[in-house]
Every structure is written in structure tokens, then in C-alpha cells.
XYZ file of C-alpha atoms in Angstrom:
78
model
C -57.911 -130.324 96.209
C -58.349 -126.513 95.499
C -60.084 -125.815 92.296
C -60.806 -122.036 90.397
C -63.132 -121.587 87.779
C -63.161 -117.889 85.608
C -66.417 -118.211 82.820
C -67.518 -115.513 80.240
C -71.361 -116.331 79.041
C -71.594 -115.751 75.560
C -75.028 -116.286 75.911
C -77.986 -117.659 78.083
C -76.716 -120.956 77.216
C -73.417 -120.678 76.356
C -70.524 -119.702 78.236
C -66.698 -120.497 77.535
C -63.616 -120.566 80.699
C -60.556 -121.626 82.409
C -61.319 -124.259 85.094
C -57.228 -125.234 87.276
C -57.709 -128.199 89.706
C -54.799 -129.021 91.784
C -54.029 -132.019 94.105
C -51.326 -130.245 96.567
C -50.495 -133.235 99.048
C -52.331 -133.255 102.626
C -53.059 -129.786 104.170
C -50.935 -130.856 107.330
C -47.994 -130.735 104.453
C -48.201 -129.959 100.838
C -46.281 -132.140 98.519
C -43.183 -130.605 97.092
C -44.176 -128.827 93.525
C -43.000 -131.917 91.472
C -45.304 -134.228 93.387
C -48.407 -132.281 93.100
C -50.977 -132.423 90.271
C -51.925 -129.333 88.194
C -54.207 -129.235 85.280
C -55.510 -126.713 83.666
C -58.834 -127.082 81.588
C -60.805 -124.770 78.812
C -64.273 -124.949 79.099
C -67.544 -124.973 76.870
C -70.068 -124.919 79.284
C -74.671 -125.030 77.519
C -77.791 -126.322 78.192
C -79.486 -128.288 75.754
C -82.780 -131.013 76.152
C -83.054 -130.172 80.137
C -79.390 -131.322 80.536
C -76.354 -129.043 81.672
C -73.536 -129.916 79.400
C -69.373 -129.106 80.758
C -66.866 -130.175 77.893
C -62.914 -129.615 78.398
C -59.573 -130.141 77.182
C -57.263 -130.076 79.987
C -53.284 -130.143 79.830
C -51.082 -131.069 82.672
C -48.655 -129.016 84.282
C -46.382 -130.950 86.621
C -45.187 -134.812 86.403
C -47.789 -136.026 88.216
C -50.656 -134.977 86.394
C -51.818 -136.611 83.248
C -50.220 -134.176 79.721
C -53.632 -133.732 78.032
C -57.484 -134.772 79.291
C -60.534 -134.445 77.948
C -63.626 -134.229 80.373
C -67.067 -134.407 79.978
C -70.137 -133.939 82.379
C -73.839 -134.039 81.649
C -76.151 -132.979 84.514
C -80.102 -132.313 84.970
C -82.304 -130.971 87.850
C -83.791 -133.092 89.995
């Protein structure tokens, strides 16, 4: 599942992007286009209390892939 990610940082904290994940079918033989899942997300991504913060609204390109998705991850360092 190939994935790209282009970020600006706005800041040290801040930084906004384009994240496109794409489920293309096994590697042996990709999935025709219409059977494949492309979504394309903008991203907000900051740090805040010791926790790394992603946000996203995604939209779907293809029929397999969901129209519109909102994502959310919350990390920390171990």
C-alpha cells in the first residue's frame, strides 16, 4: 500500500500537507483502477502536552475507497 506525504511547517509545531494512500491490489498484479483504493488526505500536523498530534480530512477517489474520512492520530515518545 504505497503512501506519499508533501508537508510545509508553518512553524516548530505546526506544519500543514497532502498525505495519498493507495491500496493497488497484490504487487504480483495490481487491481484494475476501479478496484483499487485512493484517498487523498489534508493534513494539520503539532505538538502539544508531549503528544504528536496528525488530524485529516480525506476524500476518496475511486469506488472502492470510502467518499470522505476524517483521521486522527495522537503519538508520544517512548
Amino acid at each position: 500500500a504505497p503512501a506519499a506525504r508533501a508537508s510545509y511547517a508553518v512553524d516548530e509545531q505546526l506544519s500543514v500537507g497532502v498525505e495519498h494512500y493507495a491500496e493497488l491490489g497484490r504487487l504480483s498484479q495490481l487491481a484494475p483502477y476501479n478496484q483499487q483504493s485512493h484517498t487523498t488526505y489534508l493534513v494539520l500536523d503539532t505538538e502539544a502536552a508531549g503528544y504528536a498530534i496528525n488530524f485529516g480530512v480525506g476524500r476518496g477517489w475511486t469506488a472502492n475507497s470510502d467518499r470522505w474520512t476524517v483521521k486522527g492520530i495522537v503519538g508520544t515518545r517512548w
